[in-house]
Amino acid sequence: LARGDLKCIGATTYTEYRNFFDKDKALSRRFAKIDVEEPSVEDTFTILKGIQHKYEDYHKISFTDGALQSSIDLSVKYLHDRFLPDKAMDIIDEVGAHFMLRGQEGVTVRSKDIEESVAKSLKLPSTVIGTDDTRKLKMLEKDLSAYIIGQDEAIGALSTAIKRSYAGLNADNRPIGSFLFVGPTGVGKTALAIQLAQTMHVHFERLDMSEYMEPHTISRLVGAPPGYVGYEQGGLLTEMIKKHPHTVLLLDEVEKAHPDIMNILLQVMDGAKLTDNNGVVSDFKNVILIMTSNIGTKEANVMGFNKDTSMKTDKALTAFFSPEFRNRLSATIEFNVLGIKELVTIVDREIDKLNVLLKPKGVTVELSKKAKEYLAEEGYDKRYGARHIARVIDEKVKEGLTDEILFGKLKKGGLVKVNYKSDTLTFEFTVK
């Protein structure tokens, strides 16, 4: 090399160059370092067109231009830990291998085939993967409202913020959305997060932040420091996102977390990245981050039903959360206290679930208006909201049916009419 007798072109990564090449000054000075940047989407398409025939000849299939473009767009959207053109080339190679193994020679690969392949590799429904997200976003607010009772304003604010992100109107170095759900216990904060994940067809994870109140618990999220037990295992949060990059992440009662954990959340909300103690970066760009809090709900608590309980918690939130934290939120979404109308609707939902369970036995349960209102009031608790409604139905309705289904009038099926008279529930059976 020193005499110029040997001409050599080498390729390596930045990490390997720094660890091995850069330390040997005598060797590194014999080479001219050339940084090869990741090509743009347009350049990648040109590259794929140039090598397209190699994959077509090998797999005995053909690719449309739309399929090539989809492989690029989907790899950019979903494969953040790799680079173009390699990740796009791998996608078309996998699709080609899929058809070759099935003996389907002469097939023309289209965008739909690329989407199905990416969906399979990411373990997502094929209906979710696509360069066009309008299919699942158009009906988002309506779909959520069908499952979550009495929180139309909260659902509207959440849906609007998510649509804004998908429309490209937010900074692209942030998660899809970072939301703070504020409201009393049992009004649907956690239920909305779960339903959002189901509607968007993505993974759901929940962390109870009351378990992370002490300084040492930070290592559970991002991994233990070098030299400590579990150093090589990584952190719970970082490993969670590596395994499921498309996730609705719920952090319950975030105000109980240690302040140092709040600083970690700032990093996630601002840059959509989190580095564990091994130096491995987790990408949060496809994460919907939802944090719940009960701050200010005691001051805004309203006794009874049928009252507009739009809680004025801004002062309490401002006093607790730093300006940096609040400014990084996509939206602070306030939940209403549920009134008797909403609670009766929840009772109806629970009875519908009960009837689904009883359908194989030929049993149907019907509740009068008074019975529904009684169960709604019995199931409501100022401290726990509507969470006890299901338990009250277990105690007041299901227990009254058990013996009749097993040994009595409903053994062969029938209709049960439940009414409320003289401070108690009454059961009227119509036998088949």
XYZ file of C-alpha atoms in Angstrom:
432
model
C 0.000 0.000 0.000
C 2.782 2.441 0.886
C 4.592 1.870 -2.450
C 1.372 2.001 -4.426
C 1.812 -1.515 -5.839
C -1.564 -2.630 -4.486
C -4.839 -0.946 -5.353
C -7.583 -1.686 -2.825
C -11.195 -0.625 -2.332
C -12.699 -1.548 1.021
C -16.140 -1.185 2.557
C -17.017 -1.034 6.236
C -19.443 0.528 8.693
C -18.846 3.625 10.787
C -18.649 1.528 13.959
C -16.103 -0.928 12.556
C -14.059 1.904 11.045
C -13.915 3.675 14.397
C -13.094 0.513 16.380
C -10.444 -0.982 14.110
C -9.371 1.186 11.186
C -9.220 4.619 12.746
C -7.006 3.412 15.605
C -4.262 2.319 13.191
C -2.987 5.643 11.883
C -0.403 4.052 9.589
C -3.082 1.995 7.882
C -5.815 4.634 7.776
C -3.526 7.213 6.110
C -3.042 4.837 3.156
C -6.721 5.087 2.336
C -8.910 7.982 1.256
C -12.087 7.837 3.320
C -15.290 8.293 1.305
C -18.601 8.597 3.153
C -21.408 6.815 1.286
C -24.718 8.382 2.280
C -28.088 6.658 2.119
C -29.661 7.312 -1.305
C -32.905 9.238 -1.609
C -36.223 7.583 -2.440
C -35.914 8.774 -6.046
C -32.363 7.447 -6.399
C -33.384 4.151 -4.801
C -36.116 3.685 -7.409
C -33.521 4.197 -10.147
C -31.256 1.630 -8.452
C -34.070 -0.923 -8.230
C -34.952 -0.400 -11.891
C -31.309 -1.093 -12.740
C -31.164 -4.413 -10.872
C -34.799 -5.404 -11.349
C -33.965 -7.919 -14.087
C -31.647 -9.890 -11.768
C -34.451 -10.620 -9.306
C -36.908 -11.299 -12.129
C -34.562 -13.755 -13.845
C -33.709 -15.561 -10.610
C -37.260 -15.874 -9.241
C -38.862 -16.156 -12.722
C -41.402 -13.412 -12.005
C -41.838 -9.742 -12.924
C -42.288 -6.575 -10.858
C -44.467 -3.608 -11.764
C -43.153 -0.102 -11.150
C -45.826 0.250 -8.489
C -44.460 -2.792 -6.659
C -40.949 -1.353 -6.702
C -42.213 1.987 -5.402
C -44.236 0.265 -2.669
C -41.175 -1.665 -1.521
C -39.356 1.643 -1.105
C -42.220 3.526 0.556
C -43.061 0.730 2.994
C -39.428 0.109 3.907
C -38.998 3.809 4.680
C -42.196 3.836 6.713
C -41.741 0.646 8.731
C -38.080 -0.497 8.693
C -36.331 2.285 10.569
C -33.333 0.269 11.745
C -32.052 -0.346 8.200
C -31.162 1.754 5.170
C -31.996 2.185 1.512
C -31.561 0.574 -0.957
C -30.791 -2.591 1.056
C -34.111 -2.785 2.900
C -36.160 -2.238 -0.261
C -34.113 -4.864 -2.122
C -34.734 -7.361 0.671
C -38.487 -6.819 0.400
C -38.636 -7.573 -3.331
C -36.306 -10.545 -2.807
C -38.595 -11.962 -0.094
C -41.658 -11.538 -2.297
C -39.870 -13.224 -5.181
C -38.806 -16.129 -2.956
C -42.406 -16.483 -1.751
C -43.742 -17.045 -5.275
C -40.760 -19.177 -6.313
C -41.241 -21.590 -3.386
C -44.896 -21.965 -4.364
C -43.929 -22.754 -7.939
C -45.806 -19.726 -9.268
C -43.559 -18.811 -12.182
C -44.477 -15.957 -14.482
C -46.426 -14.068 -11.803
C -46.548 -10.268 -12.004
C -45.859 -8.821 -8.554
C -47.983 -5.791 -7.720
C -48.179 -3.329 -4.818
C -50.706 -5.521 -2.978
C -48.231 -8.424 -2.916
C -45.559 -6.158 -1.437
C -47.968 -4.939 1.256
C -48.936 -8.489 2.227
C -45.286 -9.522 2.504
C -44.381 -6.567 4.720
C -47.462 -7.157 6.880
C -46.481 -10.789 7.376
C -42.906 -9.936 8.363
C -44.118 -7.267 10.825
C -46.895 -9.541 12.182
C -49.572 -6.980 11.349
C -52.913 -7.429 9.538
C -52.490 -6.938 5.794
C -55.331 -4.401 5.868
C -53.158 -2.121 8.007
C -50.061 -2.090 5.816
C -50.261 0.304 2.918
C -48.934 3.553 1.629
C -52.425 5.017 2.096
C -53.659 5.217 5.705
C -57.006 6.829 4.936
C -58.799 3.476 5.140
C -58.375 3.225 8.908
C -58.352 6.955 9.683
C -61.536 8.016 7.918
C -63.803 6.185 10.361
C -61.521 6.445 13.411
C -63.679 8.831 15.443
C -66.892 6.959 14.640
C -65.364 3.570 15.466
C -64.008 4.776 18.813
C -67.301 6.443 19.752
C -69.111 3.159 19.168
C -67.171 1.562 22.033
C -66.368 4.406 24.440
C -69.368 5.960 26.182
C -69.801 9.621 27.112
C -66.428 10.902 25.920
C -67.217 12.306 22.475
C -65.134 15.453 23.011
C -62.102 13.444 24.137
C -62.449 11.053 21.198
C -62.805 13.966 18.784
C -59.654 15.653 20.097
C -57.685 12.387 19.951
C -58.848 11.532 16.429
C -58.081 15.018 15.131
C -54.548 14.962 16.543
C -53.807 11.509 15.084
C -55.157 12.477 11.658
C -53.043 15.628 11.744
C -49.949 13.525 12.353
C -50.728 11.103 9.527
C -51.370 14.046 7.212
C -47.739 15.051 7.709
C -48.543 18.256 9.568
C -46.417 17.331 12.607
C -42.649 17.187 12.901
C -41.409 13.880 11.443
C -38.942 13.321 14.295
C -41.669 12.701 16.867
C -44.025 9.834 17.713
C -47.358 9.657 15.890
C -48.841 11.371 18.933
C -48.056 12.112 22.579
C -51.216 12.540 24.637
C -52.041 13.258 28.258
C -55.427 11.869 29.300
C -56.759 13.690 32.363
C -59.827 12.699 34.334
C -61.131 10.807 37.364
C -60.835 7.053 37.724
C -63.253 4.843 35.808
C -64.351 7.214 33.036
C -62.718 5.424 30.076
C -59.117 6.659 29.811
C -57.537 3.207 29.704
C -60.455 1.778 27.719
C -59.976 4.423 25.014
C -56.268 3.601 24.713
C -57.032 -0.119 24.372
C -59.775 0.511 21.817
C -57.504 2.834 19.827
C -54.948 0.028 19.487
C -57.643 -2.401 18.363
C -59.107 0.069 15.870
C -55.672 0.893 14.430
C -54.761 -2.835 14.430
C -51.523 -2.287 16.327
C -49.969 -3.741 19.470
C -50.932 -2.436 22.926
C -48.657 -2.141 25.959
C -49.401 -0.759 29.415
C -46.952 0.296 32.117
C -48.137 1.202 35.624
C -45.951 4.184 36.485
C -46.624 3.791 40.204
C -44.046 0.983 39.969
C -41.388 3.479 38.880
C -41.391 5.945 41.758
C -37.813 5.281 42.934
C -34.583 6.341 41.164
C -33.285 2.779 40.756
C -36.377 1.748 38.779
C -35.113 3.712 35.764
C -32.788 0.795 34.969
C -35.855 -1.414 34.504
C -36.952 0.787 31.601
C -33.643 1.410 29.788
C -31.416 -1.379 31.134
C -28.855 -1.730 33.906
C -25.583 0.262 33.749
C -22.393 -1.543 32.582
C -21.057 -3.941 35.195
C -24.422 -4.569 36.839
C -26.522 -7.727 36.693
C -28.750 -7.754 33.619
C -26.602 -5.263 31.694
C -26.832 -7.245 28.447
C -30.579 -7.795 28.660
C -31.646 -4.262 27.786
C -34.539 -2.338 29.321
C -38.219 -3.188 29.510
C -39.341 -0.127 27.540
C -36.616 -0.240 24.887
C -36.991 -3.984 24.293
C -40.763 -3.581 24.146
C -40.529 -1.087 21.287
C -37.877 -3.107 19.441
C -40.204 -6.103 19.506
C -43.359 -4.132 18.650
C -42.397 -0.863 16.898
C -46.048 -0.187 15.997
C -47.603 0.203 19.416
C -50.077 2.166 21.480
C -48.036 2.661 24.660
C -50.065 3.515 27.766
C -48.276 4.950 30.805
C -50.839 4.824 33.602
C -50.709 7.467 36.357
C -47.648 9.114 34.875
C -47.515 11.723 37.652
C -46.338 9.003 40.060
C -43.165 8.273 38.079
C -39.776 9.502 39.318
C -38.734 12.901 37.840
C -35.780 11.283 36.032
C -38.239 9.095 34.138
C -40.072 12.237 33.055
C -36.790 13.370 31.471
C -36.649 10.094 29.546
C -40.173 10.747 28.297
C -39.086 14.189 27.099
C -36.443 12.501 24.951
C -39.032 10.151 23.474
C -41.602 12.894 22.847
C -39.117 15.252 21.223
C -36.886 12.977 19.154
C -38.854 9.711 18.976
C -35.718 7.863 20.043
C -34.505 6.262 23.256
C -31.032 4.822 23.800
C -30.624 1.960 26.248
C -27.540 1.382 28.390
C -26.028 -0.803 25.656
C -26.073 2.150 23.283
C -28.814 0.585 21.129
C -31.386 3.082 19.865
C -35.111 2.278 19.873
C -37.290 4.148 17.382
C -40.635 5.543 18.612
C -41.794 7.108 15.324
C -44.591 4.564 14.944
C -45.665 4.727 18.591
C -48.790 6.447 19.913
C -47.785 7.498 23.431
C -50.660 7.933 25.884
C -50.161 9.020 29.494
C -52.975 9.136 32.034
C -53.231 11.313 35.117
C -55.713 12.026 37.899
C -54.166 15.411 38.698
C -56.758 18.068 39.447
C -59.697 15.670 39.519
C -60.277 16.081 43.256
C -60.598 19.827 42.874
C -62.902 19.391 39.889
C -64.955 16.519 41.259
C -68.694 16.966 40.827
C -71.178 15.082 42.973
C -74.204 13.420 41.409
C -75.330 13.012 37.815
C -76.476 15.129 34.870
C -73.911 17.871 35.336
C -71.476 19.318 32.857
C -68.198 18.247 34.419
C -65.692 19.747 32.024
C -62.933 19.861 34.604
C -60.790 22.937 35.017
C -57.490 21.209 35.729
C -55.137 23.518 33.836
C -53.842 25.106 37.020
C -53.026 21.754 38.625
C -51.353 20.470 35.447
C -49.309 23.636 35.079
C -48.135 23.383 38.667
C -47.043 19.748 38.327
C -45.746 19.275 34.775
C -42.858 21.360 33.448
C -43.370 23.694 30.463
C -41.010 21.483 28.426
C -43.238 18.479 29.054
C -46.503 20.265 28.263
C -45.128 21.819 25.072
C -44.162 18.420 23.680
C -47.659 16.990 24.048
C -49.770 16.619 20.922
C -52.836 17.293 23.070
C -54.039 17.296 26.661
C -57.384 15.502 26.571
C -59.851 15.997 29.400
C -62.412 13.304 30.251
C -65.872 14.014 31.618
C -67.452 12.488 34.695
C -70.070 9.988 33.494
C -73.738 10.844 34.029
C -76.674 8.499 34.568
C -77.403 8.385 30.822
C -73.898 7.139 30.043
C -73.953 4.671 32.928
C -77.231 3.175 31.700
C -75.629 2.732 28.279
C -72.757 0.863 29.937
C -75.306 -1.363 31.700
C -76.860 -2.093 28.297
C -73.429 -3.080 26.978
C -72.837 -5.466 29.866
C -76.260 -7.063 29.407
C -75.535 -7.472 25.679
C -72.330 -9.314 26.610
C -74.304 -11.479 29.038
C -76.824 -12.375 26.342
C -73.996 -13.418 24.019
C -72.757 -15.792 26.736
C -76.258 -17.166 27.317
C -77.172 -17.587 23.643
C -75.941 -21.229 23.429
C -78.234 -22.036 26.377
C -81.224 -20.373 24.723
C -81.571 -17.771 27.494
C -82.258 -14.058 26.916
C -82.184 -11.333 29.585
C -84.180 -8.096 29.327
C -83.995 -5.189 31.803
C -86.639 -2.572 32.483
C -85.694 1.100 32.536
C -85.887 1.199 36.343
C -83.694 -1.893 36.634
C -81.068 -0.320 34.386
C -81.050 2.915 36.398
C -80.783 0.961 39.648
C -77.778 -1.039 38.410
C -76.178 2.136 37.028
C -76.441 3.939 40.375
C -75.333 0.869 42.342
C -72.360 0.368 40.020
C -71.182 3.965 40.160
C -68.599 4.905 42.758
C -67.171 8.394 43.170
C -63.686 6.971 43.689
C -63.730 4.284 40.985
C -66.203 5.598 38.425
C -68.031 2.991 36.340
C -65.586 0.149 36.950
C -67.908 -1.611 39.397
C -70.886 -1.890 37.049
C -69.778 -5.296 35.764
C -69.300 -6.527 39.341
C -72.750 -5.277 40.377
C -74.341 -7.093 37.428
C -72.493 -10.246 38.506
C -73.889 -9.917 42.023
C -77.400 -8.663 41.286
C -78.295 -10.310 37.974
C -76.072 -13.307 37.266
C -76.445 -14.755 40.757
C -80.224 -14.645 40.338
C -79.961 -16.673 37.140
C -77.406 -19.306 38.116
C -79.646 -21.828 39.894
C -82.479 -21.352 37.402
C -80.148 -22.108 34.463
C -78.639 -25.168 36.148
C -81.618 -26.689 37.931
C -84.750 -24.606 37.422
C -86.990 -22.852 34.951
C -84.222 -21.873 32.508
C -82.715 -25.341 32.192
C -84.085 -25.613 28.646
C -83.833 -21.903 27.886
C -86.246 -19.029 28.137
C -86.742 -15.285 28.579
C -85.866 -13.398 31.774
C -87.421 -9.984 32.433
C -85.678 -8.073 35.213
C -87.523 -5.205 36.920
C -86.938 -3.024 39.979
C -89.670 -2.929 42.619
C -89.672 -2.154 46.337
C -85.920 -1.506 46.462
C -84.997 -4.850 44.927
C -84.639 -6.543 41.545
C -87.403 -8.939 40.509
C -87.108 -11.740 37.951
C -89.932 -12.909 35.690
C -89.246 -16.128 33.764
C -90.902 -17.204 30.524
C -90.029 -20.845 29.917
C -89.617 -22.253 26.415
